[in-house]
Short mmCIF file of C-alpha atoms and ligand atoms in Angstrom, two decimals:
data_model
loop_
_atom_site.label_atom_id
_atom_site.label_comp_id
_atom_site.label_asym_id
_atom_site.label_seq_id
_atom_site.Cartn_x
_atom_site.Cartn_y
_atom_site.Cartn_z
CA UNK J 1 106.22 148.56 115.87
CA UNK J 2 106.63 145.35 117.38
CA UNK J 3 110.11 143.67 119.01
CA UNK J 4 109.86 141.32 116.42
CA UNK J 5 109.39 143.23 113.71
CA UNK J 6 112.30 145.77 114.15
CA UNK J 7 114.31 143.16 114.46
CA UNK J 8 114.64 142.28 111.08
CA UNK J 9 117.47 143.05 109.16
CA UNK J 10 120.53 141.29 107.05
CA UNK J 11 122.68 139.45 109.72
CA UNK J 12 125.75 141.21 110.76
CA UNK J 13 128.80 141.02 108.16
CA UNK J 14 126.23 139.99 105.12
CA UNK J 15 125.19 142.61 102.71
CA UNK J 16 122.88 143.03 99.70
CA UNK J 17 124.02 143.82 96.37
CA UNK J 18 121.54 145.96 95.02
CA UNK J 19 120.99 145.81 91.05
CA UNK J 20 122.85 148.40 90.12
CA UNK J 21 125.83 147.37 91.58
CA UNK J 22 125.11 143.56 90.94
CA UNK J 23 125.28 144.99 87.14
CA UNK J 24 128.86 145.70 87.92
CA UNK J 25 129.42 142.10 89.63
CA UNK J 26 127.58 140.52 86.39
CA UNK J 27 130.47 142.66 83.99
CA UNK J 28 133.42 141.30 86.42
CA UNK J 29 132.03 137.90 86.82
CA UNK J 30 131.03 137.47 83.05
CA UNK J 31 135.15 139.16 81.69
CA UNK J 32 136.53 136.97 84.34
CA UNK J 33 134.73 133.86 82.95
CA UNK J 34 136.06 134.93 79.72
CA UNK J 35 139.34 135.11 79.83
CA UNK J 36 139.13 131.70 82.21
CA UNK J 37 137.74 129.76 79.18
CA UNK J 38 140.35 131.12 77.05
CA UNK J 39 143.19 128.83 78.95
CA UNK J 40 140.95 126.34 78.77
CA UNK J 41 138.89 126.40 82.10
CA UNK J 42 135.64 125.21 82.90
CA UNK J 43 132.94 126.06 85.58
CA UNK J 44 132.57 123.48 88.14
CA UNK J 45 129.60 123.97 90.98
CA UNK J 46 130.03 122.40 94.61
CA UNK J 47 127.43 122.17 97.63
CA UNK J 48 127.55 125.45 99.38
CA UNK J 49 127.80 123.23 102.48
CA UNK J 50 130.24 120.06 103.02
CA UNK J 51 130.58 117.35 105.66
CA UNK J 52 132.57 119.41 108.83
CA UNK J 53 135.72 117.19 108.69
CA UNK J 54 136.35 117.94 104.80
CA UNK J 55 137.57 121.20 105.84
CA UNK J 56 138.98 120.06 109.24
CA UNK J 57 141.36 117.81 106.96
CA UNK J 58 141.31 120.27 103.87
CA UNK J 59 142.42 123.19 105.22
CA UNK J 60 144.41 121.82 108.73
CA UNK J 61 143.68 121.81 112.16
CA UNK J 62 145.83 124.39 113.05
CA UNK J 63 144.42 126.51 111.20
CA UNK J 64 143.22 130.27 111.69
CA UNK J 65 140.01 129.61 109.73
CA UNK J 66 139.53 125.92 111.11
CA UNK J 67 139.37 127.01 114.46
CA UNK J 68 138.11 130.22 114.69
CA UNK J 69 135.95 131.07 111.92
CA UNK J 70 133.78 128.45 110.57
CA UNK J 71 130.28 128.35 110.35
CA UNK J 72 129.68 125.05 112.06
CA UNK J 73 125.98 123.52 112.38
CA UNK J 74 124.14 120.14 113.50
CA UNK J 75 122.09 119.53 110.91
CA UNK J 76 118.51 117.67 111.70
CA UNK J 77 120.16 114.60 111.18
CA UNK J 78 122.63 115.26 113.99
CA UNK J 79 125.38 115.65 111.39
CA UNK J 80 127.99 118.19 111.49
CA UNK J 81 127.81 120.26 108.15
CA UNK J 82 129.94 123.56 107.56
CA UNK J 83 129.10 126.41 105.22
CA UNK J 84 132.85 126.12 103.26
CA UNK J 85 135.00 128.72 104.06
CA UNK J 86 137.46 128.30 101.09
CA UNK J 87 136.71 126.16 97.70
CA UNK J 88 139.69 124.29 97.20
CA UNK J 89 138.81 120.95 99.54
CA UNK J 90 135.43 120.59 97.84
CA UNK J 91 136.85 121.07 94.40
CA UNK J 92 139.24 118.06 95.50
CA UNK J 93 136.15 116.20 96.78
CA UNK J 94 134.42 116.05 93.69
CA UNK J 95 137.24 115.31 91.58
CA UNK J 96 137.39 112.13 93.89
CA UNK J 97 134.07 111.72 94.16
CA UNK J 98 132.99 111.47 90.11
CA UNK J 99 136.60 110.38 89.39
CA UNK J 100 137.17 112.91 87.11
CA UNK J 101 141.01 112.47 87.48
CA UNK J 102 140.32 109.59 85.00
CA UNK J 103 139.51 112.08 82.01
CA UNK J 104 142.70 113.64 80.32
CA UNK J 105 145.00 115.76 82.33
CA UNK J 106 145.52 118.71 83.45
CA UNK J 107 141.89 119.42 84.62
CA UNK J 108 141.14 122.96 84.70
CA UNK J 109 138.10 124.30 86.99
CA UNK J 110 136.97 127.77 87.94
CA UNK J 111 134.57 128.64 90.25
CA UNK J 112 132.70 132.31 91.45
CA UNK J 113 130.50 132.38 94.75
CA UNK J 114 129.88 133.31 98.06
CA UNK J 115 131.97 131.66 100.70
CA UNK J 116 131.75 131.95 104.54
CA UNK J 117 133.67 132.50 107.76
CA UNK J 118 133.11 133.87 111.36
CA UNK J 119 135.67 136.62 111.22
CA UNK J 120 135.41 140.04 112.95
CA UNK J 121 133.74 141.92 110.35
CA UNK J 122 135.91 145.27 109.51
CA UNK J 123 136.13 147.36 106.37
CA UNK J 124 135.93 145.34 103.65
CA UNK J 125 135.35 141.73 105.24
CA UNK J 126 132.09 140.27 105.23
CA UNK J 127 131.13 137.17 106.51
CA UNK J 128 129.71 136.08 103.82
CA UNK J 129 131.99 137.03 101.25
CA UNK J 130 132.60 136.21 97.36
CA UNK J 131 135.49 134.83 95.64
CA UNK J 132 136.53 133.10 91.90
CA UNK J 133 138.61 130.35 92.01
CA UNK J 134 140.70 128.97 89.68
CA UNK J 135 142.20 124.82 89.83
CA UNK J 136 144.82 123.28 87.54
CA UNK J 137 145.03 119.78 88.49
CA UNK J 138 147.68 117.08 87.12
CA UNK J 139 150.48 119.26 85.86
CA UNK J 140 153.91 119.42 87.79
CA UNK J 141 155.47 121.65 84.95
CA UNK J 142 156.54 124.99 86.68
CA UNK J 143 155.26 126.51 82.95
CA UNK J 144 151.91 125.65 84.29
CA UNK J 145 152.36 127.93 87.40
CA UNK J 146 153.87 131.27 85.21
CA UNK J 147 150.56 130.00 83.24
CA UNK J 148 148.01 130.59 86.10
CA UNK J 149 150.25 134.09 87.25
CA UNK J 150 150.00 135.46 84.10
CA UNK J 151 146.36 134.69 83.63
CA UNK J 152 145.70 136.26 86.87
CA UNK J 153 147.83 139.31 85.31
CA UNK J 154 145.63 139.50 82.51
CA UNK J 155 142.51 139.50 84.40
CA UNK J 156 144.02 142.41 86.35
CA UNK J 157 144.67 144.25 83.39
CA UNK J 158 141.27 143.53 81.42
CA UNK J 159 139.98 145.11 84.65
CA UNK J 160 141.62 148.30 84.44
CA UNK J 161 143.29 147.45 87.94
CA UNK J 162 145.99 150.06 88.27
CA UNK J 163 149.63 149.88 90.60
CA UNK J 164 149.25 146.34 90.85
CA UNK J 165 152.63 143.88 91.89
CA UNK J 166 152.99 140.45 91.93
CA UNK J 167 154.59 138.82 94.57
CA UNK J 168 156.18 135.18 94.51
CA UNK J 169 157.76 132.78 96.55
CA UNK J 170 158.61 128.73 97.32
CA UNK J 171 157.93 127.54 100.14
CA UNK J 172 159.11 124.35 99.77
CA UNK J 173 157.53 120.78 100.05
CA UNK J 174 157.52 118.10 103.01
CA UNK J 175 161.23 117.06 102.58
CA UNK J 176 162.33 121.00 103.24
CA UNK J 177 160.35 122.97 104.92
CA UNK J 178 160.64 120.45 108.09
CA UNK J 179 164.33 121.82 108.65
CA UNK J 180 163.05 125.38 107.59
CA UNK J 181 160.40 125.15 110.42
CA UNK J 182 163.20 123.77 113.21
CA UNK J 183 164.84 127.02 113.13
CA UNK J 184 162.17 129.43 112.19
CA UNK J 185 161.07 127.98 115.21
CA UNK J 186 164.42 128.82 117.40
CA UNK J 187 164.60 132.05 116.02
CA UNK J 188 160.62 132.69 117.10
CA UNK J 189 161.29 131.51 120.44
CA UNK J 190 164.05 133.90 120.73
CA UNK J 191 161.87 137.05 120.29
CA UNK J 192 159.07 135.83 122.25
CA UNK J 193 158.08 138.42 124.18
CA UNK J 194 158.50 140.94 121.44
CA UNK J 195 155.59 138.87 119.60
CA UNK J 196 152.01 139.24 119.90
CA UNK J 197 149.67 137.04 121.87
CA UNK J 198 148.78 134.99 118.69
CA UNK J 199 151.96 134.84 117.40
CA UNK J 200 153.25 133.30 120.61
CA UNK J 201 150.54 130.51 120.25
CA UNK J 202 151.75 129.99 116.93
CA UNK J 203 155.39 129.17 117.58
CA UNK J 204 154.80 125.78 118.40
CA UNK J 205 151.87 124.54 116.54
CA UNK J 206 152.78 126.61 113.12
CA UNK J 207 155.39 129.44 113.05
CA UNK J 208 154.95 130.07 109.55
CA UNK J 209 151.92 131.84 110.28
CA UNK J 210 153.53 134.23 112.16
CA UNK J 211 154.62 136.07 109.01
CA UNK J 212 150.47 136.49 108.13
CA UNK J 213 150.55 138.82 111.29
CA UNK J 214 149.54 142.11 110.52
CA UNK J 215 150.71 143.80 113.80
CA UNK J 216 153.80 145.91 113.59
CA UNK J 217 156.21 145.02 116.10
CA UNK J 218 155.50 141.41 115.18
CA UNK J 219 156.59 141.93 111.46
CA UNK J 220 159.38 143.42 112.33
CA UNK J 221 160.94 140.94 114.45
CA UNK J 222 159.70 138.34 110.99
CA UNK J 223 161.98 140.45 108.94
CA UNK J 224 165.13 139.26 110.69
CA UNK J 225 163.77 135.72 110.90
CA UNK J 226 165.53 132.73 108.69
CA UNK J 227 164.11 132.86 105.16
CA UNK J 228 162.23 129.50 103.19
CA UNK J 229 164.34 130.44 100.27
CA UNK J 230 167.38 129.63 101.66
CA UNK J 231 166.48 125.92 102.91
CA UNK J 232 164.90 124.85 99.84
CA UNK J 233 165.89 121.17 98.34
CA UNK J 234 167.14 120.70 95.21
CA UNK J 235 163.39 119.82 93.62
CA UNK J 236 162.04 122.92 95.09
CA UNK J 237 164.79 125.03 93.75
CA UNK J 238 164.67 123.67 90.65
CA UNK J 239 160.97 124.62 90.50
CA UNK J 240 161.43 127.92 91.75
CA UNK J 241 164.35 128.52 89.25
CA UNK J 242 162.55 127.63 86.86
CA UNK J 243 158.79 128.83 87.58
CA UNK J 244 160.64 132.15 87.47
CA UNK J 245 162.52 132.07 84.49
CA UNK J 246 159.08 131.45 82.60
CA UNK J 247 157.99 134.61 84.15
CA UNK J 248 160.82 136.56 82.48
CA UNK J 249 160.10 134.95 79.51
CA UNK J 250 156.55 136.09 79.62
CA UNK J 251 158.18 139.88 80.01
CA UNK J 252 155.64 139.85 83.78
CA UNK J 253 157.05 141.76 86.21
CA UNK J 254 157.58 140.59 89.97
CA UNK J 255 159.16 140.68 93.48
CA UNK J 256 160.66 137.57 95.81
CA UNK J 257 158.92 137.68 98.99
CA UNK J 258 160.69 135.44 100.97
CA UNK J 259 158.07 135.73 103.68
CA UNK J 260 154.78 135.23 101.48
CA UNK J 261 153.65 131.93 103.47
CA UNK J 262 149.90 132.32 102.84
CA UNK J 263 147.77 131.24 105.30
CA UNK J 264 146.44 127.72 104.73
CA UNK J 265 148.76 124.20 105.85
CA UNK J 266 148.60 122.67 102.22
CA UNK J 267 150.43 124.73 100.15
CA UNK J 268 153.68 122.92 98.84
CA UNK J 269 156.51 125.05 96.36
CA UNK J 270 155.29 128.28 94.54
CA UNK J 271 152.89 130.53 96.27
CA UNK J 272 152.30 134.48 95.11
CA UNK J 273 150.22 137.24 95.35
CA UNK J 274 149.56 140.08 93.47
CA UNK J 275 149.14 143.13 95.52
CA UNK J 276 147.34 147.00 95.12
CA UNK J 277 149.28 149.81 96.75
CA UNK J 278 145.47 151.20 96.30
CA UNK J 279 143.68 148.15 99.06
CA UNK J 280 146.34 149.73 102.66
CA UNK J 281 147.31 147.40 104.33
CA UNK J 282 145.04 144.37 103.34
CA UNK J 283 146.28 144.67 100.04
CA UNK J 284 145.98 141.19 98.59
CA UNK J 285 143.56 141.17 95.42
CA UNK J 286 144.44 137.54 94.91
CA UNK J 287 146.64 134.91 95.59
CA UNK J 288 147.11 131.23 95.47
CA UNK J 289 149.74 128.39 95.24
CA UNK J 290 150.40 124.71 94.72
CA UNK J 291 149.36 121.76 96.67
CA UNK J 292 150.74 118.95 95.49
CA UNK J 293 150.28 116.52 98.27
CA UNK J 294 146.57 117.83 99.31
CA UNK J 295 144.75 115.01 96.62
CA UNK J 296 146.51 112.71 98.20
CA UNK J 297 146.11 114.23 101.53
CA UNK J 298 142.39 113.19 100.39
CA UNK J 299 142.64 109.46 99.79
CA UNK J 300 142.74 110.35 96.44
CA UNK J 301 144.81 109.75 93.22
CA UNK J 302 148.87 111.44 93.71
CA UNK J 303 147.98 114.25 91.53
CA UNK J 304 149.33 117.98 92.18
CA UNK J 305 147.38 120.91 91.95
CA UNK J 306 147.95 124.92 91.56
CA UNK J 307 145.88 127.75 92.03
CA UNK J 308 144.42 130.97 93.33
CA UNK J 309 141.45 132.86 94.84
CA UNK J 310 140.21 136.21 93.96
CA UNK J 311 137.98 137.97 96.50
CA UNK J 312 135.43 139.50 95.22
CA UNK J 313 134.56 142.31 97.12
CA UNK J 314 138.27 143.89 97.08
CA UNK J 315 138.87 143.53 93.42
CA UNK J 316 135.32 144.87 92.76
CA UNK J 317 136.50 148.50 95.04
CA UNK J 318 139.64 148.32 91.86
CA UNK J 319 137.68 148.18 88.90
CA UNK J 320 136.89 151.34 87.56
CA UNK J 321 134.29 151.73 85.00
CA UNK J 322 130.57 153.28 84.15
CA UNK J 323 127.98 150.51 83.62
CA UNK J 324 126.52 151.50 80.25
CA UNK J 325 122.83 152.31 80.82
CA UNK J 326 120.12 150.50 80.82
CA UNK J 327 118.29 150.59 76.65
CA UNK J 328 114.65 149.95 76.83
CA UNK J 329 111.36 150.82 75.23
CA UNK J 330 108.50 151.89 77.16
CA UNK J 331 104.59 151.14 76.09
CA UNK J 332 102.22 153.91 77.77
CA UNK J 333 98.61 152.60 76.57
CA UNK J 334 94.93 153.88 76.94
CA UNK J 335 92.03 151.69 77.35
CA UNK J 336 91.53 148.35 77.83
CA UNK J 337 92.08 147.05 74.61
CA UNK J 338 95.44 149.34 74.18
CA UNK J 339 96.43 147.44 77.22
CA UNK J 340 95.95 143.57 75.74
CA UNK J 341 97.61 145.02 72.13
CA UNK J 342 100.52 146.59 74.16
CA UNK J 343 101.01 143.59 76.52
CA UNK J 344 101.17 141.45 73.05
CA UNK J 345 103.17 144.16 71.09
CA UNK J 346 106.10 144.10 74.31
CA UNK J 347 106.25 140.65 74.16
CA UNK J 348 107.12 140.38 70.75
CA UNK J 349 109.75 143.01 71.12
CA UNK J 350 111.42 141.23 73.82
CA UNK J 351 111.61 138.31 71.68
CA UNK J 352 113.97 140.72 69.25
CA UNK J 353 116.07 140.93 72.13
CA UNK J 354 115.49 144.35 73.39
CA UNK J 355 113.86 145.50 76.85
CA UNK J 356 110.31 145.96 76.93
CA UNK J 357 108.49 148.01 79.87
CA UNK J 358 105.20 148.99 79.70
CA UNK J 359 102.58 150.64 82.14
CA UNK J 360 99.57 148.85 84.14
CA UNK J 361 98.30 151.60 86.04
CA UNK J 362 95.62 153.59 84.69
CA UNK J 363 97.30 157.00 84.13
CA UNK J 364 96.64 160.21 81.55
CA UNK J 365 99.51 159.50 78.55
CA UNK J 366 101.27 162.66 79.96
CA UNK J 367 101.63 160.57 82.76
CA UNK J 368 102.59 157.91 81.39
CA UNK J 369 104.76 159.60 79.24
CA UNK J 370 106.93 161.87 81.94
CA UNK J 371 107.35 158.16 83.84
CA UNK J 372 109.29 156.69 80.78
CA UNK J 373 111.13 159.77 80.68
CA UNK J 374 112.09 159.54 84.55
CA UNK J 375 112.88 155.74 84.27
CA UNK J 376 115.18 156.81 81.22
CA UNK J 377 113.60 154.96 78.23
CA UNK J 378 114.97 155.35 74.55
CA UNK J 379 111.97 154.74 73.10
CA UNK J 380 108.13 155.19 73.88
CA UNK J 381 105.43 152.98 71.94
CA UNK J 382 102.18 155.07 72.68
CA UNK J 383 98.74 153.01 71.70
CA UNK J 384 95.65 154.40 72.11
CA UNK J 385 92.18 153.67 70.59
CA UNK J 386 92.91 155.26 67.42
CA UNK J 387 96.09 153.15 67.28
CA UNK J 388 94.87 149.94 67.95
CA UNK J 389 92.05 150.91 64.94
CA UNK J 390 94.13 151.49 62.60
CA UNK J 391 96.74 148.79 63.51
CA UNK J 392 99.46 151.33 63.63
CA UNK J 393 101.59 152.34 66.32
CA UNK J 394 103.14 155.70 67.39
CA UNK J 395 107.37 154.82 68.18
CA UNK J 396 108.75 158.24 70.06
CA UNK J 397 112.36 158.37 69.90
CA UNK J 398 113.12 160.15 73.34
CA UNK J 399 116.20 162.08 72.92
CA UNK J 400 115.44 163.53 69.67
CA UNK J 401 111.51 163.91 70.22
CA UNK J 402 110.78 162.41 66.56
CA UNK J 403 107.39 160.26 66.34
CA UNK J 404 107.01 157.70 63.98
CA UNK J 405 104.09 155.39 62.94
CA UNK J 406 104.50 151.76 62.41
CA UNK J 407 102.78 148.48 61.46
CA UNK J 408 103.46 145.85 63.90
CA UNK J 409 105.42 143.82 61.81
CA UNK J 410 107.91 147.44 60.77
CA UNK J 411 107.98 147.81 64.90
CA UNK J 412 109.84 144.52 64.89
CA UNK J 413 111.55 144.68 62.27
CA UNK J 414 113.21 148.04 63.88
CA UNK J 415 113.60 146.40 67.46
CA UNK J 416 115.45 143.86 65.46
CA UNK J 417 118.26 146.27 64.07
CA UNK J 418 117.90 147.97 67.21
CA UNK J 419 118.66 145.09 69.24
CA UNK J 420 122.14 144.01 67.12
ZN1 LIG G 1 161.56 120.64 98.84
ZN1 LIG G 2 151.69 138.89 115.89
#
C-alpha cells in the first residue's frame, strides 16, 4: 500500500457513529426534543462556524477554551473563522442578528450538535464532541431557573439515568462577586505553592477557575478557600433564596455547592449541575447557569438569559436501553420480470410505512431466502414466474413459517395494519 493511502483515517479525537448506535442517538435526541417542546422550546440552527472574535468576546479571554482549545482557521478570504466550541454566543448572535428579542418574551431555544475544541483527547472527550442546549431568554423570575432544573430532571429520568444529584449554587453578579474575587484572591495567593502550575496562572487573571481543577492537592487547598455564598448582595440572595425555595416546592432534590463556579466568564447568579456517581471523576452530565449581562455584553438588547448544556457522549454511556429491532419485509424474486413486479410491489409497501428490502443479485430463492433470514426480516414476499402470472404473491411470515397468498392490493392492505 501506498504512504498515502494508509494514511487515511478519522482525525484524532473524532469518531464515527455507526448506525446502530446512531439508532440510540436518534431515540435520545428525538425524547430529548420531546420533552423540550413540552415547556415550550423550539429548535434554533446556527453556522457550525462563527467570526473568531464572537467567541473571543462570548466566552472571555481568559478563558480555558479561548486560549487553548479552539479550532482557529484563516479562511480564503483571510478571515479568521472558528469552529464554535460552545453554543451559547451564537445563539445570542442570532437573536441580535434577526431581532428576535422583538417577538414576545421569554424566548425559548434548544439546540443538539456537534461542537469543537482542541483538548487532549482522554476517555470520553472527543474533539469533536456533541451537546443539546437549552436558552431561556427574557425572564429574570428565579421560577424560570427551578423551571429549566427540573426540566433537565425530567430528561434524566425519561432516560432511565440512575444515582443522579443536582448540584446548585449563586455565584453572584458584577456588584458581588468583585469583593468575592479580592479575597478569593488573598486566600489563593496564600497557598501558592501548594497549587498546581495552572492554578498559579489563574490567581491573577481568574481565581475562580481554580475550583474547576481536577488535581487533588489543588482541591483541597479550594475547600478551605472563602465561599461565593457568603459575599452575595442582597439581589443575588434574594434570587438564590428564592430559586431554591421553588425547588422545594417542586419536591427536586439537591445539594449547595458553594464551589460550583463552572468554567466560562459570563455566568451571573444561579449556576448547577447535575452529577452521576456512575461518570468518576468527570461526572458532570449537564450543567448550565444564567447570564444576564452576556446580551448586553453583545451590543444587544439588556435581556437575561438561563441555561444548560448536555454532552452528548456522557449522557449517551447513562442511558440504558435495547433499541427495538429493526421490522422489515424482504422481496427474494426470480427472473427478470419478478424483479420489475417486486421493485414496484416494495415501493408500494414503503409507501404504507413499513421497510421494504428486496434482493438484486441473481441468487437460487434458497438463497435468497436464508439472506432475509440472516438480515432478520419478519416477513418474506417471494415472486416468481408463476407469481407474477397469476398476479398473486406468496407473504412468508418468518417466525412462524406460515405462507400466505395475496393480491397486490390484500399485500397492502396488510402492510397497512402492519405498519400502525
Ligand atoms: Zn450580586
Ligand atoms: Zn490546580
Amino acid at each position: 500500500m501506498s504512504e498515502q493511502k494508509k494514511r487515511i483515517a478519522a482525525i484524532k479525537g473524532t469518531k464515527d457513529i455507526l448506525p446502530q448506535e446512531a439508532r440510540k442517538w436518534q431515540r435520545v435526541e428525538a425524547q430529548a426534543k420531546g420533552i423540550f417542546e413540552l415547556y415550550g422550546y423550539r429548535e434554533i440552527r446556527t453556522p457550525v462556524f462563527e467570526g473568531t472574535e464572537l467567541f473571543e468576546k462570548g466566552t472571555g479571554q481568559t478563558s480555558d477554551v479561548v486560549t487553548k482549545e479552539m479550532y482557529t482557521f484563516v479562511d480564503r478570504g483571510g478571515r479568521s473563522l472558528t469552529l464554535r466550541p460552545e453554543y451559547t454566543p451564537s445563539i445570542v448572535r442570532a437573536i441580535i442578528e434577526n431581532s428576535l428579542h422583538l417577538r414576545p418574551q421569554p424566548l425559548r431555544f434548544y439546540f443538539i450538535g456537534p461542537m469543537f475544541r482542541y483538548d487532549k483527547p482522554q476517555k470520553g472527550r472527543f474533539r469533536q464532541f456533541h451537546q443539546m442546549d437549552v436558552e431561556v431568554f427574557g425572564e429574570e423570575d428565579p421560577a424560570i431557573d427551578a423551571e429549566i432544573v427540573e426540566m433537565a430532571d425530567f430528561l434524566c429520568d425519561s432516560l432511565g439515568v440512575k444515582d443522579r444529584n443536582i448540584l446548585v449554587n449563586s455565584v453572584g453578579c458584577r456588584r458581588c462577586r468583585p469583593f468575592y474575587r479580592e479575597d478569593l484572591e488573598a486566600a489563593a495567593e496564600k497557598h501558592r505553592d501548594e497549587l498546581c502550575d495552572d492554578c498559579r496562572c489563574k490567581i491573577g487573571t481568574n481565581p475562580l477557575r481554580i475550583f474547576d481543577c481536577k488535581v487533588e492537592t489543588c482541591r483541597e487547598v479550594a475547600r478551605e478557600f472563602p465561599k461565593i455564598t457568603e459575599y452575595l448582595c442582597s439581589d443575588c440572595d434574594d434570587h438564590f433564596r428564592q430559586f431554591r425555595s421553588y425547588l422545594d416546592s417542586y419536591g427536586i432534590e439537591y445539594r449547595v455547592d458553594p464551589f460550583l463556579v463552572r468554567g466560562l466568564d459570563y455566568y451571573t447568579k444561579t449556576t448547577f449541575e447535575i452529577v452521576s456517581a456512575e461518570l468518576g471523576a468527570q461526572d458532570s452530565i449537564l450543567g448550565g447557569g444564567r447570564y444576564d449581562d452576556m446580551m448586553k455584553d453583545f451590543g444587544g438588547p439588556d435581556i437575561c438569559g438561563i441555561g444548560f448544556a448536555v454532552g452528548m457522549e456522557r449522557l449517551l454511556t447513562l442511558v440504558r436501553s435495547k433499541e427495538k429491532p429493526d421490522i422489515f419485509a424482504y422481496v427474494v424474486t426470480l427472473g427478470e420480470d419478478a424483479k420489475k413486479v417486486g421493485m414496484d410491489l416494495a415501493r408500494a409497501v414503503r409507501r404504507t410505512g413499513v421497510e421494504c428490502l428486496i434482493e438484486y443479485k441473481k441468487r437460487s430463492l434458497r438463497n435468497q431466502m436464508s439472506r432475509a433470514d440472516k438480515l432478520g426480516a419478519v416477513w418474506v414476499l417471494i415472486i416468481g414466474e408463476e407469481e407474477v402470472k397469476k398476479r398473486e404473491y406468496q407473504l412468508k411470515k418468518m417466525e412462524s413459517g406460515e405462507q400466505i397468498s395475496y393480491t397486490r392490493e390484500e399485500l397492502l392492505e396488510f402492510f397497512s395494519r402492519a405498519a400502525r
